[in-house]
Short mmCIF file of C-alpha atoms and ligand atoms in Angstrom, two decimals:
data_model
loop_
_atom_site.label_atom_id
_atom_site.label_comp_id
_atom_site.label_asym_id
_atom_site.label_seq_id
_atom_site.Cartn_x
_atom_site.Cartn_y
_atom_site.Cartn_z
CA MET A 13 0.00 0.00 0.00
CA ARG A 14 1.23 3.54 -0.78
CA ILE A 15 0.70 5.70 2.28
CA SER A 16 1.27 9.38 3.02
CA VAL A 17 1.40 10.65 6.59
CA ILE A 18 0.67 14.35 6.99
CA GLY A 19 2.17 15.74 10.20
CA CYS A 20 5.38 14.17 11.51
CA GLY A 21 5.13 14.99 15.20
CA TYR A 22 5.16 12.26 17.79
CA LEU A 23 2.23 10.38 16.35
CA GLY A 24 2.91 10.94 12.65
CA ALA A 25 6.64 10.22 12.68
CA VAL A 26 6.15 6.94 14.54
CA HIS A 27 3.21 6.02 12.32
CA ALA A 28 5.17 6.72 9.12
CA ALA A 29 8.20 4.68 10.20
CA ALA A 30 5.99 1.86 11.50
CA MET A 31 3.96 1.65 8.29
CA ALA A 32 7.19 1.37 6.27
CA HIS A 33 8.43 -1.24 8.74
CA LEU A 34 5.27 -3.24 8.00
CA GLY A 35 6.10 -3.21 4.28
CA HIS A 36 4.17 -0.21 2.97
CA GLU A 37 5.67 2.52 0.82
CA VAL A 38 5.46 5.73 2.84
CA VAL A 39 6.06 9.46 2.53
CA GLY A 40 5.97 11.56 5.70
CA ILE A 41 5.12 15.22 5.14
CA ASP A 42 5.46 18.13 7.55
CA VAL A 43 5.77 21.91 7.21
CA ASP A 44 8.66 21.95 9.73
CA ALA A 45 11.77 21.74 7.52
CA GLU A 46 14.12 21.15 10.44
CA ARG A 47 12.09 18.20 11.69
CA ILE A 48 11.86 16.71 8.20
CA ALA A 49 15.62 17.08 7.69
CA ALA A 50 16.28 15.31 11.00
CA LEU A 51 13.87 12.46 10.22
CA ALA A 52 15.24 12.05 6.68
CA ALA A 53 18.73 11.80 8.17
CA GLY A 54 17.54 9.12 10.61
CA ARG A 55 17.77 11.41 13.66
CA PRO A 56 14.68 11.10 15.91
CA PRO A 57 13.53 14.62 16.87
CA PHE A 58 12.24 13.27 20.23
CA PHE A 59 13.13 10.57 22.71
CA GLU A 60 11.17 7.38 22.18
CA PRO A 61 12.49 3.87 22.89
CA GLU A 62 12.93 1.72 19.74
CA PHE A 63 11.94 4.55 17.42
CA GLY A 64 15.51 5.40 16.31
CA ASP A 65 16.19 1.82 15.21
CA MET A 66 12.89 1.51 13.39
CA LEU A 67 13.40 4.86 11.64
CA ALA A 68 16.88 3.82 10.51
CA SER A 69 15.79 0.42 9.20
CA SER A 70 12.72 1.85 7.45
CA LEU A 71 14.86 4.51 5.72
CA ALA A 72 17.42 1.87 4.76
CA SER A 73 14.66 -0.29 3.24
CA GLY A 74 13.97 2.50 0.73
CA ARG A 75 10.25 2.39 1.63
CA LEU A 76 10.28 5.57 3.73
CA ARG A 77 10.98 9.14 2.71
CA PHE A 78 10.16 12.56 4.07
CA SER A 79 9.15 15.84 2.42
CA THR A 80 7.96 19.36 3.22
CA ASP A 81 5.91 19.52 0.02
CA MET A 82 2.26 18.44 0.17
CA ALA A 83 2.37 17.80 -3.59
CA ASP A 84 4.46 14.71 -2.74
CA ALA A 85 1.30 13.12 -1.31
CA GLU A 86 -0.01 12.84 -4.86
CA GLY A 87 -0.10 9.29 -6.17
CA TYR A 88 -0.35 7.76 -2.69
CA GLU A 89 -3.58 5.90 -1.95
CA VAL A 90 -4.14 6.29 1.79
CA HIS A 91 -3.37 9.62 3.48
CA PHE A 92 -3.13 9.72 7.28
CA VAL A 93 -3.57 13.16 8.83
CA ALA A 94 -1.75 13.17 12.17
CA VAL A 95 -1.21 16.85 12.93
CA GLY A 96 -1.48 18.27 16.46
CA THR A 97 -4.59 19.67 18.13
CA PRO A 98 -3.07 21.58 21.07
CA GLN A 99 -5.07 23.54 23.63
CA SER A 100 -5.86 26.96 22.16
CA ALA A 101 -3.98 29.91 23.58
CA ASP A 102 -7.18 31.70 24.63
CA GLY A 103 -9.24 28.93 26.21
CA GLN A 104 -9.83 25.23 26.84
CA ALA A 105 -10.90 24.19 23.35
CA ALA A 106 -8.66 22.39 20.86
CA ASP A 107 -6.85 24.56 18.35
CA MET A 108 -7.97 23.17 15.00
CA ARG A 109 -5.81 25.36 12.77
CA PHE A 110 -3.32 22.60 11.90
CA VAL A 111 -6.01 20.07 11.04
CA ASP A 112 -7.88 22.55 8.87
CA ALA A 113 -4.69 23.66 7.12
CA ALA A 114 -3.62 20.06 6.47
CA PHE A 115 -6.97 19.06 4.97
CA GLY A 116 -7.17 22.29 2.96
CA SER A 117 -3.78 21.71 1.43
CA LEU A 118 -4.13 17.92 0.95
CA ALA A 119 -7.50 18.24 -0.82
CA GLY A 120 -5.83 19.67 -3.94
CA HIS A 121 -3.60 16.60 -4.31
CA LEU A 122 -6.12 13.79 -3.98
CA ARG A 123 -7.05 11.37 -6.76
CA PRO A 124 -10.28 9.43 -7.23
CA GLY A 125 -10.45 6.46 -4.89
CA ASP A 126 -7.98 7.88 -2.36
CA VAL A 127 -8.82 7.41 1.31
CA VAL A 128 -8.02 10.20 3.76
CA VAL A 129 -7.71 8.95 7.34
CA GLY A 130 -7.95 11.33 10.28
CA LYS A 131 -5.78 10.30 13.23
CA SER A 132 -5.62 13.55 15.20
CA THR A 133 -7.65 13.82 18.42
CA VAL A 134 -10.50 16.15 17.49
CA PRO A 135 -13.75 17.54 18.90
CA VAL A 136 -16.74 15.38 17.99
CA GLY A 137 -18.31 16.64 14.77
CA THR A 138 -15.00 17.47 13.09
CA ALA A 139 -14.98 14.48 10.72
CA SER A 140 -18.46 15.29 9.36
CA ARG A 141 -17.32 18.86 8.74
CA LEU A 142 -14.14 17.71 6.98
CA ALA A 143 -16.05 15.14 4.92
CA GLU A 144 -18.14 18.04 3.65
CA LEU A 145 -14.98 19.91 2.66
CA LEU A 146 -13.70 16.84 0.78
CA ARG A 147 -17.06 16.43 -0.96
CA GLU A 148 -16.58 19.91 -2.40
CA ARG A 149 -12.89 19.77 -3.21
CA ALA A 150 -12.16 16.07 -3.86
CA PRO A 151 -15.52 14.36 -4.37
CA GLU A 152 -14.09 10.97 -5.27
CA ALA A 153 -11.98 10.64 -2.14
CA THR A 154 -13.35 9.08 1.06
CA LEU A 155 -12.75 10.18 4.65
CA ALA A 156 -12.28 7.70 7.49
CA TRP A 157 -11.54 8.45 11.16
CA ASN A 158 -9.06 6.11 12.83
CA PRO A 159 -8.05 7.36 16.28
CA GLU A 160 -4.70 6.48 17.75
CA PHE A 161 -4.19 5.15 21.27
CA LEU A 162 -0.41 5.00 21.50
CA ARG A 163 1.34 5.79 24.74
CA GLU A 164 4.58 7.71 24.78
CA GLY A 165 7.37 5.39 25.80
CA PHE A 166 5.56 2.47 24.08
CA ALA A 167 4.75 4.24 20.82
CA VAL A 168 6.43 1.70 18.52
CA LYS A 169 4.82 -1.32 20.12
CA ASP A 170 1.42 0.38 20.36
CA THR A 171 1.54 1.32 16.65
CA ILE A 172 2.64 -2.06 15.33
CA ALA A 173 0.51 -4.13 17.69
CA PRO A 174 -2.38 -1.92 18.89
CA ASP A 175 -4.84 -3.32 21.42
CA ARG A 176 -7.77 -2.33 19.21
CA LEU A 177 -8.50 -0.66 15.88
CA VAL A 178 -11.36 1.80 15.46
CA TYR A 179 -12.56 2.83 12.00
CA GLY A 180 -15.12 5.63 11.69
CA VAL A 181 -16.49 5.47 8.13
CA PRO A 182 -19.45 6.77 6.14
CA ASP A 183 -22.38 4.49 5.26
CA GLY A 184 -22.51 2.64 1.95
CA ASP A 185 -19.96 1.57 -0.66
CA ALA A 186 -17.48 4.34 0.10
CA GLY A 187 -17.39 3.28 3.73
CA GLU A 188 -16.88 -0.38 2.78
CA ARG A 189 -14.04 0.56 0.46
CA ALA A 190 -12.40 2.58 3.24
CA VAL A 191 -12.68 -0.40 5.61
CA GLY A 192 -11.03 -2.60 2.98
CA ARG A 193 -8.17 -0.14 2.55
CA LEU A 194 -7.61 0.19 6.30
CA ASP A 195 -7.64 -3.60 6.66
CA GLU A 196 -4.85 -3.74 4.07
CA VAL A 197 -2.89 -1.05 5.94
CA TYR A 198 -3.27 -2.92 9.23
CA ALA A 199 -3.09 -6.41 7.70
CA SER A 200 -0.65 -7.71 10.30
CA ALA A 201 -2.69 -6.51 13.29
CA VAL A 202 -6.00 -7.59 11.73
CA GLY A 203 -4.46 -10.98 10.84
CA SER A 204 -3.38 -11.55 14.40
CA GLY A 205 -6.90 -11.04 15.70
CA THR A 206 -6.73 -7.44 16.99
CA PRO A 207 -10.29 -6.37 17.87
CA ARG A 208 -11.59 -3.98 15.23
CA ILE A 209 -14.60 -1.75 15.69
CA VAL A 210 -16.19 -0.31 12.57
CA THR A 211 -18.50 2.60 13.33
CA ASP A 212 -19.56 6.10 12.34
CA TYR A 213 -17.45 9.26 12.51
CA ALA A 214 -18.90 10.64 15.74
CA THR A 215 -18.41 7.39 17.64
CA ALA A 216 -14.82 7.04 16.42
CA GLU A 217 -14.03 10.59 17.54
CA LEU A 218 -15.70 10.04 20.88
CA VAL A 219 -13.94 6.71 21.52
CA LYS A 220 -10.66 8.56 21.59
CA VAL A 221 -11.63 11.43 23.87
CA SER A 222 -13.73 9.28 26.18
CA ALA A 223 -10.86 6.78 26.59
CA ASN A 224 -8.55 9.56 27.70
CA ALA A 225 -11.27 11.10 29.88
CA PHE A 226 -11.77 7.74 31.57
CA LEU A 227 -8.03 7.30 32.22
CA ALA A 228 -7.77 10.84 33.61
CA THR A 229 -10.80 10.23 35.80
CA LYS A 230 -9.33 7.00 37.13
CA ILE A 231 -6.13 8.81 38.13
CA SER A 232 -7.98 11.73 39.71
CA PHE A 233 -10.26 9.31 41.54
CA ILE A 234 -7.32 7.69 43.30
CA ASN A 235 -5.76 11.09 43.91
CA ALA A 236 -8.99 12.26 45.53
CA MET A 237 -8.75 9.19 47.77
CA ALA A 238 -5.16 10.27 48.50
CA GLU A 239 -6.50 13.59 49.80
CA ILE A 240 -8.90 11.73 52.08
CA ALA A 241 -6.15 9.32 53.13
CA GLU A 242 -3.89 12.22 54.06
CA ALA A 243 -6.53 13.67 56.35
CA THR A 244 -7.45 10.37 57.98
CA GLY A 245 -4.12 8.60 58.34
CA ALA A 246 -4.93 5.95 55.72
CA ASP A 247 -2.57 4.66 53.03
CA VAL A 248 -3.76 5.21 49.45
CA THR A 249 -1.30 2.72 47.95
CA LYS A 250 -2.75 -0.12 50.05
CA LEU A 251 -6.24 1.13 49.23
CA ALA A 252 -5.42 1.00 45.49
CA ASP A 253 -4.01 -2.52 45.82
CA ALA A 254 -7.13 -3.66 47.63
CA ILE A 255 -9.72 -2.15 45.31
CA GLY A 256 -7.58 -3.04 42.27
CA HIS A 257 -8.04 -6.74 43.02
CA ASP A 258 -11.65 -6.31 41.99
CA ALA A 259 -11.43 -7.17 38.28
CA ARG A 260 -14.18 -4.66 37.55
CA ILE A 261 -11.96 -1.89 38.89
CA GLY A 262 -8.46 -3.14 37.99
CA ARG A 263 -5.17 -1.94 39.49
CA ARG A 264 -3.75 -0.18 36.41
CA PHE A 265 -3.90 3.64 36.35
CA LEU A 266 -4.60 3.70 40.09
CA ASN A 267 -1.19 5.01 41.07
CA ALA A 268 -1.76 8.01 43.29
CA GLY A 269 0.85 10.75 43.18
CA VAL A 270 1.44 14.12 41.61
CA GLY A 271 -1.07 13.37 38.87
CA PHE A 272 -1.23 13.24 35.10
CA GLY A 273 0.48 15.48 32.60
CA GLY A 274 1.67 15.29 29.02
CA GLY A 275 0.45 16.46 25.65
CA CYS A 276 -2.77 14.41 25.74
CA LEU A 277 -4.72 13.75 28.94
CA PRO A 278 -4.84 17.35 30.30
CA LYS A 279 -5.67 19.06 27.01
CA ASP A 280 -8.03 16.31 25.88
CA ILE A 281 -10.28 16.54 28.96
CA ARG A 282 -10.37 20.33 28.62
CA ALA A 283 -11.19 20.17 24.90
CA PHE A 284 -13.88 17.53 25.58
CA SER A 285 -15.44 19.76 28.20
CA ALA A 286 -15.29 22.80 25.89
CA ARG A 287 -16.93 20.85 23.06
CA ALA A 288 -19.68 19.52 25.34
CA HIS A 289 -20.42 23.07 26.47
CA GLU A 290 -20.66 24.17 22.82
CA LEU A 291 -23.22 21.41 22.30
CA GLY A 292 -25.21 22.56 25.35
CA LEU A 293 -24.13 19.41 27.22
CA GLY A 294 -21.90 20.96 29.86
CA ASP A 295 -23.63 19.04 32.67
CA SER A 296 -22.67 15.69 31.12
CA VAL A 297 -18.98 16.38 31.55
CA LYS A 298 -18.99 18.67 34.59
CA PHE A 299 -17.05 15.98 36.46
CA LEU A 300 -14.10 16.55 34.11
CA ASP A 301 -13.61 20.03 35.57
CA GLU A 302 -13.26 18.33 38.98
CA VAL A 303 -10.88 15.75 37.49
CA ASP A 304 -8.69 18.61 36.25
CA LYS A 305 -8.87 20.48 39.57
CA ILE A 306 -7.98 17.41 41.66
CA ASN A 307 -5.07 16.79 39.32
CA LEU A 308 -3.70 20.32 39.65
CA ARG A 309 -4.19 20.31 43.45
CA ARG A 310 -1.72 17.42 43.69
CA ARG A 311 1.03 19.59 42.25
CA ALA A 312 0.28 22.26 44.84
CA ARG A 313 0.32 19.58 47.54
CA VAL A 314 3.90 18.60 46.68
CA VAL A 315 4.98 22.24 46.98
CA GLN A 316 3.16 22.42 50.32
CA LEU A 317 4.93 19.28 51.60
CA VAL A 318 8.32 20.76 50.75
CA GLU A 319 7.36 23.94 52.58
CA GLU A 320 6.12 21.99 55.61
CA GLU A 321 9.24 19.88 55.86
CA ALA A 322 11.67 22.76 55.28
CA GLY A 323 9.77 25.23 57.46
CA GLY A 324 9.50 27.67 54.51
CA LEU A 325 10.62 27.93 50.92
CA GLU A 326 12.74 31.09 50.80
CA GLY A 327 16.33 29.99 50.30
CA THR A 328 15.50 26.27 50.73
CA LYS A 329 17.65 24.09 48.50
CA VAL A 330 15.43 21.61 46.68
CA ALA A 331 16.56 18.84 44.35
CA VAL A 332 13.88 17.80 41.86
CA LEU A 333 14.38 14.34 40.36
CA GLY A 334 12.58 14.09 37.03
CA LEU A 335 11.27 16.68 34.59
CA ALA A 336 9.51 14.67 31.87
CA PHE A 337 5.77 14.11 32.35
CA LYS A 338 6.52 10.41 32.71
CA PRO A 339 9.58 8.15 32.51
CA HIS A 340 11.02 6.98 29.16
CA SER A 341 10.07 10.29 27.55
CA ASP A 342 11.65 13.72 27.07
CA ASP A 343 8.21 15.33 26.80
CA ILE A 344 7.66 18.18 29.25
CA ARG A 345 4.27 19.32 27.97
CA ASP A 346 2.08 20.02 31.02
CA SER A 347 4.60 18.08 33.10
CA PRO A 348 3.77 17.97 36.83
CA ALA A 349 7.51 17.86 37.55
CA LEU A 350 8.24 21.06 35.70
CA THR A 351 5.23 22.84 37.25
CA VAL A 352 6.35 21.86 40.75
CA ALA A 353 9.95 22.92 40.07
CA GLN A 354 8.78 26.27 38.71
CA GLN A 355 6.35 26.87 41.58
CA LEU A 356 9.06 26.10 44.12
CA ALA A 357 11.50 28.46 42.40
CA ALA A 358 8.84 31.18 42.12
CA SER A 359 8.33 30.92 45.89
CA GLY A 360 11.99 31.53 46.62
CA ALA A 361 13.39 27.99 46.76
CA VAL A 362 16.74 27.29 45.13
CA VAL A 363 15.90 24.49 42.75
CA THR A 364 18.26 22.12 40.98
CA ALA A 365 16.48 19.70 38.68
CA THR A 366 17.64 16.65 36.79
CA ASP A 367 16.27 14.17 34.27
CA PRO A 368 17.91 11.52 32.08
CA ALA A 369 16.24 12.80 28.88
CA ALA A 370 14.27 16.01 29.34
CA ILE A 371 16.87 18.62 30.38
CA PRO A 372 17.25 20.13 26.86
CA ASN A 373 13.48 20.63 26.54
CA ALA A 374 13.06 21.81 30.14
CA SER A 375 15.90 24.32 30.02
CA ARG A 376 14.37 25.93 26.94
CA ARG A 377 10.97 26.21 28.66
CA ALA A 378 12.25 27.09 32.15
CA PRO A 379 15.65 28.79 31.85
CA GLU A 380 15.24 30.16 35.40
CA LEU A 381 15.94 26.73 36.93
CA THR A 382 19.35 25.21 37.54
CA TYR A 383 19.94 21.83 35.93
CA ALA A 384 22.29 19.01 36.87
CA GLU A 385 23.13 15.99 34.73
CA THR A 386 22.96 13.39 37.53
CA PRO A 387 20.83 12.91 40.64
CA GLU A 388 24.01 12.94 42.72
CA ALA A 389 24.92 16.40 41.41
CA ALA A 390 21.33 17.63 41.81
CA VAL A 391 21.06 16.65 45.48
CA ALA A 392 24.38 18.16 46.62
CA ASP A 393 23.64 20.09 49.85
CA ALA A 394 19.87 19.84 49.30
CA ASP A 395 17.46 20.47 52.17
CA VAL A 396 14.72 18.48 50.47
CA VAL A 397 14.79 15.89 47.66
CA VAL A 398 11.60 15.59 45.59
CA LEU A 399 11.10 12.63 43.26
CA ILE A 400 8.48 13.41 40.64
CA THR A 401 9.17 11.35 37.52
CA GLU A 402 9.68 7.67 38.33
CA TRP A 403 12.63 6.87 36.07
CA PRO A 404 13.92 3.40 37.11
CA ASP A 405 17.33 4.89 38.01
CA TYR A 406 15.68 7.17 40.55
CA VAL A 407 13.41 4.49 41.97
CA GLY A 408 16.43 2.25 42.51
CA ILE A 409 18.62 4.92 44.09
CA ASP A 410 20.48 3.92 47.28
CA PRO A 411 19.15 6.12 50.10
CA ALA A 412 22.23 5.56 52.26
CA ALA A 413 24.65 6.74 49.57
CA LEU A 414 22.40 9.66 48.63
CA GLY A 415 22.16 10.64 52.28
CA GLU A 416 25.90 11.37 52.29
CA LEU A 417 25.41 14.12 49.71
CA VAL A 418 22.47 16.12 51.07
CA ARG A 419 22.32 18.71 53.84
CA ARG A 420 19.14 17.24 55.36
CA ARG A 421 17.67 13.81 54.72
CA VAL A 422 14.14 14.71 53.67
CA VAL A 423 12.52 13.05 50.67
CA ILE A 424 9.11 13.75 49.12
CA ASP A 425 7.99 10.81 46.97
CA GLY A 426 5.73 12.39 44.37
CA ARG A 427 4.88 9.03 42.77
CA ASN A 428 4.77 6.68 45.79
CA VAL A 429 7.45 4.51 44.25
CA LEU A 430 10.12 4.51 46.96
CA ASP A 431 10.16 2.01 49.82
CA PRO A 432 9.42 4.15 52.92
CA ALA A 433 10.93 1.56 55.32
CA ARG A 434 14.22 1.49 53.40
CA TRP A 435 14.49 5.28 53.26
CA ARG A 436 13.54 5.70 56.93
CA ALA A 437 16.08 3.03 57.89
CA ALA A 438 18.73 5.14 56.12
CA GLY A 439 17.82 8.11 58.28
CA TRP A 440 15.47 9.92 55.93
CA THR A 441 12.20 11.68 56.71
CA TYR A 442 9.92 10.16 54.06
CA ARG A 443 6.70 11.82 52.84
CA GLY A 444 4.55 10.20 50.16
CA LEU A 445 1.25 11.41 48.71
CA GLY A 446 -1.76 9.92 50.44
CA ARG A 447 0.42 7.88 52.79
CA ARG A 448 1.07 8.25 56.47
C1 UGA B 19 -2.18 8.81 26.98
C2 UGA B 19 -3.05 7.54 26.89
O1 UGA B 19 -2.62 6.60 27.90
C3 UGA B 19 -2.90 6.89 25.51
O2 UGA B 19 -3.76 5.77 25.42
C4 UGA B 19 -3.29 7.93 24.46
O3 UGA B 19 -3.16 7.40 23.15
C5 UGA B 19 -2.38 9.14 24.60
O4 UGA B 19 -2.53 9.70 25.92
C6 UGA B 19 -2.81 10.13 23.56
O5 UGA B 19 -3.93 10.62 23.60
O6 UGA B 19 -2.04 10.34 22.61
P1 UGA B 19 0.41 9.25 27.38
O7 UGA B 19 0.06 10.69 27.41
O8 UGA B 19 1.59 8.79 26.58
O9 UGA B 19 -0.82 8.39 26.84
O10 UGA B 19 0.70 8.83 28.89
P2 UGA B 19 0.05 7.90 30.00
O11 UGA B 19 0.87 6.68 30.15
O12 UGA B 19 -1.39 7.74 29.81
O13 UGA B 19 0.31 8.80 31.29
C7 UGA B 19 -0.31 10.07 31.40
C8 UGA B 19 0.02 10.70 32.73
O14 UGA B 19 -0.69 10.04 33.78
C9 UGA B 19 1.49 10.66 33.13
O15 UGA B 19 1.86 11.93 33.63
C10 UGA B 19 1.54 9.60 34.21
O16 UGA B 19 2.57 9.82 35.12
C11 UGA B 19 0.17 9.78 34.85
N1 UGA B 19 -0.32 8.58 35.58
C12 UGA B 19 -0.52 7.42 34.91
C13 UGA B 19 -0.61 8.66 36.92
O17 UGA B 19 -0.44 9.73 37.57
N2 UGA B 19 -1.07 7.56 37.59
C14 UGA B 19 -1.27 6.37 36.94
O18 UGA B 19 -1.70 5.42 37.61
C15 UGA B 19 -0.99 6.31 35.58
#
């Protein structure tokens, strides 16, 4: 199959390389010339395990190329649109400029029988609107909506072997043809029995946003329990283990801590809420405002714990371990770690932060912070150590050895991943979130 991928950000770049890896002939197109040059040279523009190797082998196979020219999409049969839908600068809604621009420019290069496949996370109703645009400008092309569920850190695996496929297609022959084309694209996943749900546009769009809303709600639920646990002397990690044994609830995504961040969950719940309000359905998603508030309160709680333990923030030396929004990523978008580090610094603390992958991105966004390459360097003479991103190297750190480097042995475990008994035995004051 000849596939074009419009938008070579996180999603698009991985999708393009993965499709070539699966044997398709692929062109990746993006307006960002620097990014395209890096990808064409086999240099991943972001940190993602396994992506560099897959990019290199796909380029070497001759089946993958990159371009900044939308005209290069011409002659390809299936066109994935994977551009970003960030939160708009002036509100909670998704900024649809990149999607609209991509469709507007692609429409002039489509041929009869082509299938355009939306992958971006969009407000419900977008696909119908874009199908209308294609009807006017490229009447013999068909639109399908095929949301993506990849997780950063597992992007390659999630793209090659997704846990489900969702196709939103129009009724009738055009829809059937689109399903056939998508089945060819995903032949290996379909062949290995991956569940595949064929539905209408609106459902496909909603599957994506409701999945992320559910995950965010699950995390904020356990973080709300952490607030209650803090006030009552209970332990939220034991609570999560206990309720997680109920198969209907499940233990995954019940890790209480500093909460969710990243380029997806926070902006997706806000965009969902904004769209529901536009539709006059604000009440149906009112709980998402609470989910967001609980999540942001956890960041403030970490700052408060540092203040409590240090007896004030002015001049307190704080080491922040982790900057990425989660381990195995260099992504700092809406990162709880970066927010906490910035809030501490804004309140007068002297912050030194470290991360195995995210320092370049963080230092561009927050030049006011001091950065250290290693945890050992970051904690030198610290009054308080705060662990926020649970990189395995930080989780496995030896509290006794670290204790030799700090001024005071106080650790705040923002992800509840350290063993309190071990740290206390090494002379540390240990504070977790939602734990005694
Ligand atoms: C999320 C979804 O998990 C993917 O399914 C989805 O495709 C993606 O968004 C997207 O829309 O593109 P991702 O943002 O990569 O993926 O990260 P997650 O693994 O979901 O983690 C999100 C945040 O929640 C992280 O900050 C993580 O630390 C936090 N988290 C996760 C918790 O605080 N507690 C948990 O128990 C789990």
